[in-house]
mmCIF file with all atom_site columns, C-alpha atoms and ligand atoms in Angstrom:
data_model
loop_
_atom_site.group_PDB
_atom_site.id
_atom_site.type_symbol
_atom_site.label_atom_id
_atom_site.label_alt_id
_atom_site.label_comp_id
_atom_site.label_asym_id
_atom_site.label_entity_id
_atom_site.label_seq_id
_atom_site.pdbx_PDB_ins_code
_atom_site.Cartn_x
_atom_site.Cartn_y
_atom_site.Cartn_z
_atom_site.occupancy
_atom_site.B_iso_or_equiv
_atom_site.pdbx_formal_charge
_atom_site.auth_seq_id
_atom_site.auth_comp_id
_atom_site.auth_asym_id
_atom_site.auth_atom_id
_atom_site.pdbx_PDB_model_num
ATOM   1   C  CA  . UNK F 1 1   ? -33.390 -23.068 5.714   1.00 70.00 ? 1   UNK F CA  1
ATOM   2   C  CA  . UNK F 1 2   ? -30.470 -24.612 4.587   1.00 87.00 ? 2   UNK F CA  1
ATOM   3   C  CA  . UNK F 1 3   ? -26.520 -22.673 5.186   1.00 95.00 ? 3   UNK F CA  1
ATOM   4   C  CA  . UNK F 1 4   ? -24.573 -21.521 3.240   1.00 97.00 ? 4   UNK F CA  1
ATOM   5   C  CA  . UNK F 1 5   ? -20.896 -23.010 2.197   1.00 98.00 ? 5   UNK F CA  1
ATOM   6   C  CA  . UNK F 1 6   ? -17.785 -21.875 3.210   1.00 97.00 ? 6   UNK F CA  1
ATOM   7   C  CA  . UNK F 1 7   ? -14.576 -22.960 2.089   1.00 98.00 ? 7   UNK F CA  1
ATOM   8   C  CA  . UNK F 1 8   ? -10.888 -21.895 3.261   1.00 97.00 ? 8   UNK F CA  1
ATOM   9   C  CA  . UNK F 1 9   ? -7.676  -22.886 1.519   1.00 96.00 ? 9   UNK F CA  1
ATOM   10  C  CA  . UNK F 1 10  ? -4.437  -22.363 2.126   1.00 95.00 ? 10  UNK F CA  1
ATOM   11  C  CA  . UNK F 1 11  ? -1.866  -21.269 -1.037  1.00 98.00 ? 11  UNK F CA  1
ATOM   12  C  CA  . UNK F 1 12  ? 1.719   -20.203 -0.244  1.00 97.00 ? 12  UNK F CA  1
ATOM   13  C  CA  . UNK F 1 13  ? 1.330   -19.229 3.308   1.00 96.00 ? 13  UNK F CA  1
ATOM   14  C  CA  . UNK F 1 14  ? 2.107   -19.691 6.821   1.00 97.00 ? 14  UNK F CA  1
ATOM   15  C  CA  . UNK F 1 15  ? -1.264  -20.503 7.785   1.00 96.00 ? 15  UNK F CA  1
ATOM   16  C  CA  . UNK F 1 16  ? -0.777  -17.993 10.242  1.00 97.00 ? 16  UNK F CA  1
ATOM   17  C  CA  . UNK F 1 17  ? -3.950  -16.501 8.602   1.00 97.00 ? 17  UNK F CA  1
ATOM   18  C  CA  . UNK F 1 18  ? -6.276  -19.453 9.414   1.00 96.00 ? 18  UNK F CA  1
ATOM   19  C  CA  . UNK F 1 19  ? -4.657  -19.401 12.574  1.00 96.00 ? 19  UNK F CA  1
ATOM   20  C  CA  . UNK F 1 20  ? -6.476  -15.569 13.119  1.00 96.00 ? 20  UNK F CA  1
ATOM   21  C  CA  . UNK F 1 21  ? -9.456  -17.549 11.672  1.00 94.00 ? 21  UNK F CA  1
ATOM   22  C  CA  . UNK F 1 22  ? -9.588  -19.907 14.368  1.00 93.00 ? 22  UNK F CA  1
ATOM   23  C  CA  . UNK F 1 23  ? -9.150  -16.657 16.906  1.00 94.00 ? 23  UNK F CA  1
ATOM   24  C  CA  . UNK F 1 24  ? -12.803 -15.371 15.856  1.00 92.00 ? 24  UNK F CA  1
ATOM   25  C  CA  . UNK F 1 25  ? -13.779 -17.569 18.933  1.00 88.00 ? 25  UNK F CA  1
ATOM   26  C  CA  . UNK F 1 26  ? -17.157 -17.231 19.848  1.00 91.00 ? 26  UNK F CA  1
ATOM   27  C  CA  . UNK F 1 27  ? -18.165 -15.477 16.577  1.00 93.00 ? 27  UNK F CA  1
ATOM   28  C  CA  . UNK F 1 28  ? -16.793 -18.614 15.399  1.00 91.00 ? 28  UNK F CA  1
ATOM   29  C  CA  . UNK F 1 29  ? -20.540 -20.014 16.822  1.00 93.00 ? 29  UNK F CA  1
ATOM   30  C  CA  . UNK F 1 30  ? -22.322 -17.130 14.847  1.00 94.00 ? 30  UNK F CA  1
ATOM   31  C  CA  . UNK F 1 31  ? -20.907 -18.357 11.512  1.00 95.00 ? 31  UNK F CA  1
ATOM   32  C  CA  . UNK F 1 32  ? -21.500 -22.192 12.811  1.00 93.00 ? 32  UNK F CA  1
ATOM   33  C  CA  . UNK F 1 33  ? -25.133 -21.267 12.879  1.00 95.00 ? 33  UNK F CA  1
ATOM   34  C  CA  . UNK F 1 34  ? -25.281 -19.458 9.326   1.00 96.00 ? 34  UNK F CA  1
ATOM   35  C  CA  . UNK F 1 35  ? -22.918 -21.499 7.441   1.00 97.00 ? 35  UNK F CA  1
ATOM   36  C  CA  . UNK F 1 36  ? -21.309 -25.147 7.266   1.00 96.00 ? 36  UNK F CA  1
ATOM   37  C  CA  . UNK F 1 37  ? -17.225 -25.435 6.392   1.00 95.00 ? 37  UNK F CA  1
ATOM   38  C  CA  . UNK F 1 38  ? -17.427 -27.427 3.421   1.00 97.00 ? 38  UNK F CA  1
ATOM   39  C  CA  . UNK F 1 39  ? -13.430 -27.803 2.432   1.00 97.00 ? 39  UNK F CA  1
ATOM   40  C  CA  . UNK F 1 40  ? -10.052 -26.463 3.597   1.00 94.00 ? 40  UNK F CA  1
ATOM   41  C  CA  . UNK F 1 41  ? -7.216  -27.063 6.399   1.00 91.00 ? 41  UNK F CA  1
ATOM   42  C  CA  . UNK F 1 42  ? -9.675  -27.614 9.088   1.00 85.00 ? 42  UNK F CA  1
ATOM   43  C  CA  . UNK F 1 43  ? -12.209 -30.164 7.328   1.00 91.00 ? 43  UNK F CA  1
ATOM   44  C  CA  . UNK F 1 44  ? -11.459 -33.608 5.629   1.00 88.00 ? 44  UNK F CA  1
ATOM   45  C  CA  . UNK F 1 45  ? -12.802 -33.198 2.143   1.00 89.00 ? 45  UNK F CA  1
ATOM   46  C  CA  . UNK F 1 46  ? -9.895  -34.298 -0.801  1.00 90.00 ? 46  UNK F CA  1
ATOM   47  C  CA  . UNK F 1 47  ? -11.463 -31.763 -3.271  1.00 95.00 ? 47  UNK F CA  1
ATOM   48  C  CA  . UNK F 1 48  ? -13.278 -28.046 -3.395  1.00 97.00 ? 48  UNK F CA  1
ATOM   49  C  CA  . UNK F 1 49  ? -16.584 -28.864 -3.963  1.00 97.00 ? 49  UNK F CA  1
ATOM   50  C  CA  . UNK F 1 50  ? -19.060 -27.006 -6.530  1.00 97.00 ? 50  UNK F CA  1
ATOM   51  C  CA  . UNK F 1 51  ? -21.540 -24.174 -4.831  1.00 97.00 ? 51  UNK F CA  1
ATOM   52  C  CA  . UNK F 1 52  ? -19.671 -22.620 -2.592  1.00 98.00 ? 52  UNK F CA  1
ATOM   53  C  CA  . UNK F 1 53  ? -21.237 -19.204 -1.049  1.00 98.00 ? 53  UNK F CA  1
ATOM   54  C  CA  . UNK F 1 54  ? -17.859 -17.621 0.532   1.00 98.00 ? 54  UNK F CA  1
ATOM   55  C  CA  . UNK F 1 55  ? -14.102 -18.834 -0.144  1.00 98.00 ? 55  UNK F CA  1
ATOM   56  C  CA  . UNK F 1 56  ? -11.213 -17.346 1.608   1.00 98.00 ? 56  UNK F CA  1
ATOM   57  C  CA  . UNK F 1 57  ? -8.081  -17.756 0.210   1.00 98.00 ? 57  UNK F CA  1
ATOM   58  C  CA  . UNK F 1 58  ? -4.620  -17.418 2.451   1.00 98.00 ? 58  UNK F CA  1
ATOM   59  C  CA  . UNK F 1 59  ? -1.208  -17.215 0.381   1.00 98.00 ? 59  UNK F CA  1
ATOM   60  C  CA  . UNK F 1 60  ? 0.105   -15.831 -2.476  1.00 98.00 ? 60  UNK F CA  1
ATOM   61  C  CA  . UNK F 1 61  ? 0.149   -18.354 -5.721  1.00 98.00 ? 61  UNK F CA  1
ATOM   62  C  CA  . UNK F 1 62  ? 3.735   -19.395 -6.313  1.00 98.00 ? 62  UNK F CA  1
ATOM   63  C  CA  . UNK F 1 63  ? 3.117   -22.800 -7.830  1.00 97.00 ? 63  UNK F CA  1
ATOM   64  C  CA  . UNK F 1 64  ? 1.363   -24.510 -10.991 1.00 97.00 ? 64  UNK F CA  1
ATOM   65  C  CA  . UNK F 1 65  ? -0.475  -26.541 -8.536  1.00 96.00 ? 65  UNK F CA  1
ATOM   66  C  CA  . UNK F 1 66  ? -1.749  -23.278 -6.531  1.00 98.00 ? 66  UNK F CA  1
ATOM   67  C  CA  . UNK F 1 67  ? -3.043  -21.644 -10.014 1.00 98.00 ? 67  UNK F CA  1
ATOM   68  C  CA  . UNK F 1 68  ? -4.580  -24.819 -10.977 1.00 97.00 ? 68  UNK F CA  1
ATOM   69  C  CA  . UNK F 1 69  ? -6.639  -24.844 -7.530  1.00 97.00 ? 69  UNK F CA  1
ATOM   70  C  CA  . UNK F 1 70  ? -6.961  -20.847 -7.317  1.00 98.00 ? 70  UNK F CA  1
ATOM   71  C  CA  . UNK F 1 71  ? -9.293  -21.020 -11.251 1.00 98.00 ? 71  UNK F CA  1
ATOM   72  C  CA  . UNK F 1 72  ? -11.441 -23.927 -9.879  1.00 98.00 ? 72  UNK F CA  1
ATOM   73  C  CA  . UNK F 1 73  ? -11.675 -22.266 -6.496  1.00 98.00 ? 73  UNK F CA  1
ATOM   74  C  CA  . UNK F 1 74  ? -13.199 -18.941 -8.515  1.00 98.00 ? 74  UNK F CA  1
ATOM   75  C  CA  . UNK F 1 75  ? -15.196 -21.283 -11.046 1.00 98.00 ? 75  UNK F CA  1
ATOM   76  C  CA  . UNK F 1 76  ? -17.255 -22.749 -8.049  1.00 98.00 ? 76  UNK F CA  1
ATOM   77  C  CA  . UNK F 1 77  ? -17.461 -20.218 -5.394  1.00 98.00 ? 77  UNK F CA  1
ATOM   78  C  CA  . UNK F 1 78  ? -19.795 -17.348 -5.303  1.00 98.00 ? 78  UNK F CA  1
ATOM   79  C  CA  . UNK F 1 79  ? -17.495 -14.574 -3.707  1.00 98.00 ? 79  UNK F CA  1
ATOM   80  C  CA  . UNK F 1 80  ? -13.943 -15.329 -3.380  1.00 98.00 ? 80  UNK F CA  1
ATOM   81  C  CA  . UNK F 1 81  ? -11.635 -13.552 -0.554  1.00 98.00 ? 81  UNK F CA  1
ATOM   82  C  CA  . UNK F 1 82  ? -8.154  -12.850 -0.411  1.00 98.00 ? 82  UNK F CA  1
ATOM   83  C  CA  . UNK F 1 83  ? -7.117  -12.964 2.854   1.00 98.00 ? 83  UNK F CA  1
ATOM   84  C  CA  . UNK F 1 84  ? -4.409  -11.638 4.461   1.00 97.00 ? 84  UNK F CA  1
ATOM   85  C  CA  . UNK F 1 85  ? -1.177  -9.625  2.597   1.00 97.00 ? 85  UNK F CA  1
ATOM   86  C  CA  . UNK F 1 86  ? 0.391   -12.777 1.108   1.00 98.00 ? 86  UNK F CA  1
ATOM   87  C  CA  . UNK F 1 87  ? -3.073  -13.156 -0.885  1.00 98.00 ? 87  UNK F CA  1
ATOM   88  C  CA  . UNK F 1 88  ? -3.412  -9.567  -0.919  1.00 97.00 ? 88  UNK F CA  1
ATOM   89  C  CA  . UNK F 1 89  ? 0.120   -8.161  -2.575  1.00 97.00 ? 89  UNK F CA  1
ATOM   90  C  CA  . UNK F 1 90  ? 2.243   -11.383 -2.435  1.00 97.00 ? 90  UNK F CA  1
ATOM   91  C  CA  . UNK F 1 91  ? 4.112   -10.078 0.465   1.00 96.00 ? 91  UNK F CA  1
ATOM   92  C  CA  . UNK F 1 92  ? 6.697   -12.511 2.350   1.00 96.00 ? 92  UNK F CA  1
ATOM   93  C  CA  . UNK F 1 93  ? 5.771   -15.330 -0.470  1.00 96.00 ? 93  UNK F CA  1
ATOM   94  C  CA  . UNK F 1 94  ? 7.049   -12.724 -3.056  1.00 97.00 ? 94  UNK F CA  1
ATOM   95  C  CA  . UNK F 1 95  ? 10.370  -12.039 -1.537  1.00 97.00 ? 95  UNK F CA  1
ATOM   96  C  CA  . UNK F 1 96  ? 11.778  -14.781 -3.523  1.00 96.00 ? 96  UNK F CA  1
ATOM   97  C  CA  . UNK F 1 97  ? 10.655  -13.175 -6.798  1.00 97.00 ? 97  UNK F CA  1
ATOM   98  C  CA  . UNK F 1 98  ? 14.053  -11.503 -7.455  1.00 96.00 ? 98  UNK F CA  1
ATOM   99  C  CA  . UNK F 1 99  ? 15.791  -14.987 -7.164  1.00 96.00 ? 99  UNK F CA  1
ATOM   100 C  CA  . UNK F 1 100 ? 15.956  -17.147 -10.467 1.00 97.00 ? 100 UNK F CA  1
ATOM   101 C  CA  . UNK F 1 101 ? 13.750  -20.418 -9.995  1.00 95.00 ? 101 UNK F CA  1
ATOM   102 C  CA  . UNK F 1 102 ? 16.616  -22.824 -10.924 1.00 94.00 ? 102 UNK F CA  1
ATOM   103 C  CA  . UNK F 1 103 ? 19.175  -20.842 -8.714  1.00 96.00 ? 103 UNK F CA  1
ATOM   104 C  CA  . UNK F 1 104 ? 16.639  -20.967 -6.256  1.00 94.00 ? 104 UNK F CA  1
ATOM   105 C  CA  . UNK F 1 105 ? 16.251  -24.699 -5.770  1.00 93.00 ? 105 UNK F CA  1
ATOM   106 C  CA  . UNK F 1 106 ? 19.398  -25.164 -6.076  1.00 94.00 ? 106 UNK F CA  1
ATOM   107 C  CA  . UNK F 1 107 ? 20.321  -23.193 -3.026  1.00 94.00 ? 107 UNK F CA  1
ATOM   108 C  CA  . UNK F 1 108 ? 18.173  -24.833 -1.071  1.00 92.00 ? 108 UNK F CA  1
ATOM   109 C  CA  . UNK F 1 109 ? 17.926  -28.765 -1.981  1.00 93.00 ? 109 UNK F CA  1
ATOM   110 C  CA  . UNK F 1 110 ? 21.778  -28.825 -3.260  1.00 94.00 ? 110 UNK F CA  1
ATOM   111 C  CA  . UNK F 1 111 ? 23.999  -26.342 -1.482  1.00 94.00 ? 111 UNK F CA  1
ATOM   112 C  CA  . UNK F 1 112 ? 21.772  -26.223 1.754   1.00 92.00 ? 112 UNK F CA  1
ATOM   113 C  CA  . UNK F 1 113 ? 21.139  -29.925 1.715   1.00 91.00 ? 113 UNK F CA  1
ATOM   114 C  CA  . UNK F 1 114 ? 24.038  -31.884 4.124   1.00 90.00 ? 114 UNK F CA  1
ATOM   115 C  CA  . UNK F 1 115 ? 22.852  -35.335 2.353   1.00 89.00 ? 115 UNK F CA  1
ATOM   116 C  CA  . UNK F 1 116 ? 21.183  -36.369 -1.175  1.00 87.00 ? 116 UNK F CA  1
ATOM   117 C  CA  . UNK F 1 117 ? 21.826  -33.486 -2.960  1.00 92.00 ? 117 UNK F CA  1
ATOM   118 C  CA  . UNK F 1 118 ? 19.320  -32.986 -5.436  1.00 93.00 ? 118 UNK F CA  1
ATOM   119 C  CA  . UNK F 1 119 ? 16.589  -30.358 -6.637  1.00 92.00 ? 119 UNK F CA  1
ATOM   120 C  CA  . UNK F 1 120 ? 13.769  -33.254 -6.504  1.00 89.00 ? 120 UNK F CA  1
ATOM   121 C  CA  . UNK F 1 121 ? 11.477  -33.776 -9.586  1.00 83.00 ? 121 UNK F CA  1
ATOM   122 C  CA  . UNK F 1 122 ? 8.473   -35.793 -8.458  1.00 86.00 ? 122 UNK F CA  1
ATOM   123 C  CA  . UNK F 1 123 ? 6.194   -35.150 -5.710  1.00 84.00 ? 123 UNK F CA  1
ATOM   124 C  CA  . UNK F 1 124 ? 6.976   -31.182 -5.736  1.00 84.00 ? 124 UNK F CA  1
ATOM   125 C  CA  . UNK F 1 125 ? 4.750   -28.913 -7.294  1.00 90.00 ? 125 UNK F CA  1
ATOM   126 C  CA  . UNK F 1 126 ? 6.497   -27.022 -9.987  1.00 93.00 ? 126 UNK F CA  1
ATOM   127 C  CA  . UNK F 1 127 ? 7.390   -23.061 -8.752  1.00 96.00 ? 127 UNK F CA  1
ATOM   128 C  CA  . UNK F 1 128 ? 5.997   -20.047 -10.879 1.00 97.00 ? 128 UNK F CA  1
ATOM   129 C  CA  . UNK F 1 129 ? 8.335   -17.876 -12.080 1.00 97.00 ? 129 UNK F CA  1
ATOM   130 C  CA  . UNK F 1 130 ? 6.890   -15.198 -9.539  1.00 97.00 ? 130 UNK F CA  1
ATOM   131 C  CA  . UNK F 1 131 ? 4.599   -16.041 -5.958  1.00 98.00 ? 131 UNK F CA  1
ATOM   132 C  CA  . UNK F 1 132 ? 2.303   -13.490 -7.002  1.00 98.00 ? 132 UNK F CA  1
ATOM   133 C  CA  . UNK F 1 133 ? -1.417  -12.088 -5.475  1.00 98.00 ? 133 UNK F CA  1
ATOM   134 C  CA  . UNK F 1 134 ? -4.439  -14.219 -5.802  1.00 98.00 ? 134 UNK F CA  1
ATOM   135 C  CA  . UNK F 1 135 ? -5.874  -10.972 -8.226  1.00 98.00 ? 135 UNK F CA  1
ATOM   136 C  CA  . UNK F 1 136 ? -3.309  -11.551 -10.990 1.00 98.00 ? 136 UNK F CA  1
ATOM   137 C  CA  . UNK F 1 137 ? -4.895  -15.009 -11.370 1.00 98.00 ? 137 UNK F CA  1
ATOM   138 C  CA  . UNK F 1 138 ? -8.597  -14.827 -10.393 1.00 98.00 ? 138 UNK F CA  1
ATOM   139 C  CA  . UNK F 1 139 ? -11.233 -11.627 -9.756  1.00 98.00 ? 139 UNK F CA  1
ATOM   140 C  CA  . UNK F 1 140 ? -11.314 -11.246 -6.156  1.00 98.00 ? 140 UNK F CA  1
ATOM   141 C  CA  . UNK F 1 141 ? -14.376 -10.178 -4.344  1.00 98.00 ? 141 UNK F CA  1
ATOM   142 C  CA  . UNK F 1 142 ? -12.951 -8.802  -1.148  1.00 97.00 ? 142 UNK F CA  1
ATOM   143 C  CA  . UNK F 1 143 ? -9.213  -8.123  0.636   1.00 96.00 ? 143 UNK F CA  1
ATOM   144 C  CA  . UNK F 1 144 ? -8.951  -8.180  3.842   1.00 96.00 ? 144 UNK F CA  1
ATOM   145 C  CA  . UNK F 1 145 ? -4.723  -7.114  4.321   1.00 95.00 ? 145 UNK F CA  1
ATOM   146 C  CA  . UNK F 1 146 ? -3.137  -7.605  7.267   1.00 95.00 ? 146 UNK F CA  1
ATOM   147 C  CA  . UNK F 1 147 ? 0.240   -10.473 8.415   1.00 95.00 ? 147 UNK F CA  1
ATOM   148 C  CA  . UNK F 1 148 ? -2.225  -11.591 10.013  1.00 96.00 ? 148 UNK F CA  1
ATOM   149 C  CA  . UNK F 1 149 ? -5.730  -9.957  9.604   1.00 96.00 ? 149 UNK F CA  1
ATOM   150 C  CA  . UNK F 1 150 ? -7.181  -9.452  13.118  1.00 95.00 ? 150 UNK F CA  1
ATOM   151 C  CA  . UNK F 1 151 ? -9.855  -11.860 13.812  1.00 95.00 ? 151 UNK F CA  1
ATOM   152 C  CA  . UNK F 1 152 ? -12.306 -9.104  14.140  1.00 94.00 ? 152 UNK F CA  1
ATOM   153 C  CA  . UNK F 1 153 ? -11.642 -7.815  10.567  1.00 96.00 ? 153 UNK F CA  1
ATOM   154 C  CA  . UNK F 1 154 ? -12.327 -11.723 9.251   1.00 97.00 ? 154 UNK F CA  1
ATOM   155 C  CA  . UNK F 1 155 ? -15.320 -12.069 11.559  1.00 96.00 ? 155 UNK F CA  1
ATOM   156 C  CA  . UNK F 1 156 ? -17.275 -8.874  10.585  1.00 96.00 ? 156 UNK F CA  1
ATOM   157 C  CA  . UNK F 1 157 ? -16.146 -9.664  6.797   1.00 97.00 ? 157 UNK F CA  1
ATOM   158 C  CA  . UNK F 1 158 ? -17.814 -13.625 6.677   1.00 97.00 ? 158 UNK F CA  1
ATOM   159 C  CA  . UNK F 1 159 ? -20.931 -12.605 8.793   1.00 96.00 ? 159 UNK F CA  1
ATOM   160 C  CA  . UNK F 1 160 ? -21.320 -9.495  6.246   1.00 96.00 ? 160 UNK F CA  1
ATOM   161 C  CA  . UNK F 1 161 ? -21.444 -11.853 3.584   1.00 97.00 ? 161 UNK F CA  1
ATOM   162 C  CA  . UNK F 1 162 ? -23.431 -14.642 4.573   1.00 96.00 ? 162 UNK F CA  1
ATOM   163 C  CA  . UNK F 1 163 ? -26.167 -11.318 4.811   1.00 94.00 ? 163 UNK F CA  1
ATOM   164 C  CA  . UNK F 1 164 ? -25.350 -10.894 1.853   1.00 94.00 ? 164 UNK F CA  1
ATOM   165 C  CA  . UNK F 1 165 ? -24.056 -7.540  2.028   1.00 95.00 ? 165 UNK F CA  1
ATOM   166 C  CA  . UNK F 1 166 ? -20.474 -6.589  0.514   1.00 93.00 ? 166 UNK F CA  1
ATOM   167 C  CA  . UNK F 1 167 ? -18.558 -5.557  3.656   1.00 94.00 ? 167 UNK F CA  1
ATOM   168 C  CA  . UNK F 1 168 ? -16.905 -1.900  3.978   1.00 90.00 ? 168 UNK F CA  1
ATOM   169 C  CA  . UNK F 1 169 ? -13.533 -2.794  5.641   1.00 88.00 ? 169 UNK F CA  1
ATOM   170 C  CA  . UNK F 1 170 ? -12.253 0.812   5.503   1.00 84.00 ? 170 UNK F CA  1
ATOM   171 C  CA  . UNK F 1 171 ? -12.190 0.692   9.705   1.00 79.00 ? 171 UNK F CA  1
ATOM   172 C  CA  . UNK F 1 172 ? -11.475 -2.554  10.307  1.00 81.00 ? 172 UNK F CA  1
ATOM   173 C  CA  . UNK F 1 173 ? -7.938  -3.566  8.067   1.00 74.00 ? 173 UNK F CA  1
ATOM   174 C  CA  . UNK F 1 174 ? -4.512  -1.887  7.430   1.00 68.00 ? 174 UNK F CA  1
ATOM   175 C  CA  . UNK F 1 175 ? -2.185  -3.006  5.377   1.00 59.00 ? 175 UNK F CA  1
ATOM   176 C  CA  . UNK F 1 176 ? 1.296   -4.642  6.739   1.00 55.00 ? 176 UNK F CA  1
HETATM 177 S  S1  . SF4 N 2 .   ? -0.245  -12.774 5.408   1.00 66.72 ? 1   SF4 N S1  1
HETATM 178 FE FE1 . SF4 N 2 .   ? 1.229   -13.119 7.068   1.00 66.72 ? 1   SF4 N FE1 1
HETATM 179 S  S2  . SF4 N 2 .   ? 0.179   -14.543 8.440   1.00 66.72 ? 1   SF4 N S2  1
HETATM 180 FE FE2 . SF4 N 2 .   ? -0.896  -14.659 6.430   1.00 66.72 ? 1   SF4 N FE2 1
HETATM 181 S  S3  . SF4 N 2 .   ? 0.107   -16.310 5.294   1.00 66.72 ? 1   SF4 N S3  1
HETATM 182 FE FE3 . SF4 N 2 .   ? 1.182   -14.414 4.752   1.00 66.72 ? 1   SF4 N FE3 1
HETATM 183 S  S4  . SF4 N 2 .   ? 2.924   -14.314 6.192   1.00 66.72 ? 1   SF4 N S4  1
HETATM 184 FE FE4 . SF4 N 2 .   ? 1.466   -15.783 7.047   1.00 66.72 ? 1   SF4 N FE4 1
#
């Protein structure tokens, strides 16, 4: 029988929430045996590939470049997650949202810069008006809240899935 795909990526986070990911520890070996990690932070593949059975999403989506990826992340994966608050509501990622953009940059790469003072223009993916949640983009599947979500929350979640089953997180998350 051949497993399923799983794919992480990593928005406008901390990665602190793949860092909980890595903390499933040995339910880490369940999911090995169900499923294969086909793209994201802790695999080498350059682009998210078509088919994918689960996708969970850290960060909020503050940039072109993270909407851009966020659409073809929904186009090609079955169930898409939002994991953790940033995904969730935007949370610390959003705290900038009362700031211009412009005034913004130029706080930090101009008046916070002690050399070459300059907002750069290549290289830098270009800032949304608003770091928002992954569900003002995309239909998402599941939350699972939490700065970080415990590890047993994301476990139960991804081995839920690859059954098949929609998970009820009602005991298992909280938000903040
Ligand atoms: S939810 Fe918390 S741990 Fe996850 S990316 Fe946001 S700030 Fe980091």
């Amino acid at each position: 029988m051949s497993k399923a795909k799983i794919a992480t990526c990593w928005l406008d986070g901390c990665s602190g929430c793949h860092m909980s990911l890595l903390d499933l520890d040995e339910t880490l070996i369940q999911v090995a045996r169900k499923a294969d990690i086909v793209f994201g932070p802790l695999v080498d593949a350059q682009e998210f590939p078509e088919g994918v059975d689960v996708a969970l999403v850290e960060g909020a989506v503050s940039s072109y470049d993270d909407q851009r990826l966020l659409q073809t992340i929904r186009r090609r994966s079955q169930v898409l997650v939002a994991l953790g608050d940033c995904a969730v509501t935007g949370n610390v990622s959003s705290m900038r949202n009362g700031i211009p953009v412009k005034k913004l940059l130029e706080r930090i790469y101009v008046q916070g810069a002690a050399e070459a003072q300059a907002v750069p223009s290549d290289g830098v993916p270009g800032l949304l008006k608003q770091a928002g949640p992954l569900h003002e983009t995309v239909k998402v599947d599941l939350h699972i809240p939490g700065c970080p979500p415990k590890p047993d929350a994301i476990g139960f979640a991804v081995l839920e899935l690859l059954e098949g089953r929609k998970p009820d997180m009602a005991s298992k998350v909280k938000f903040g």
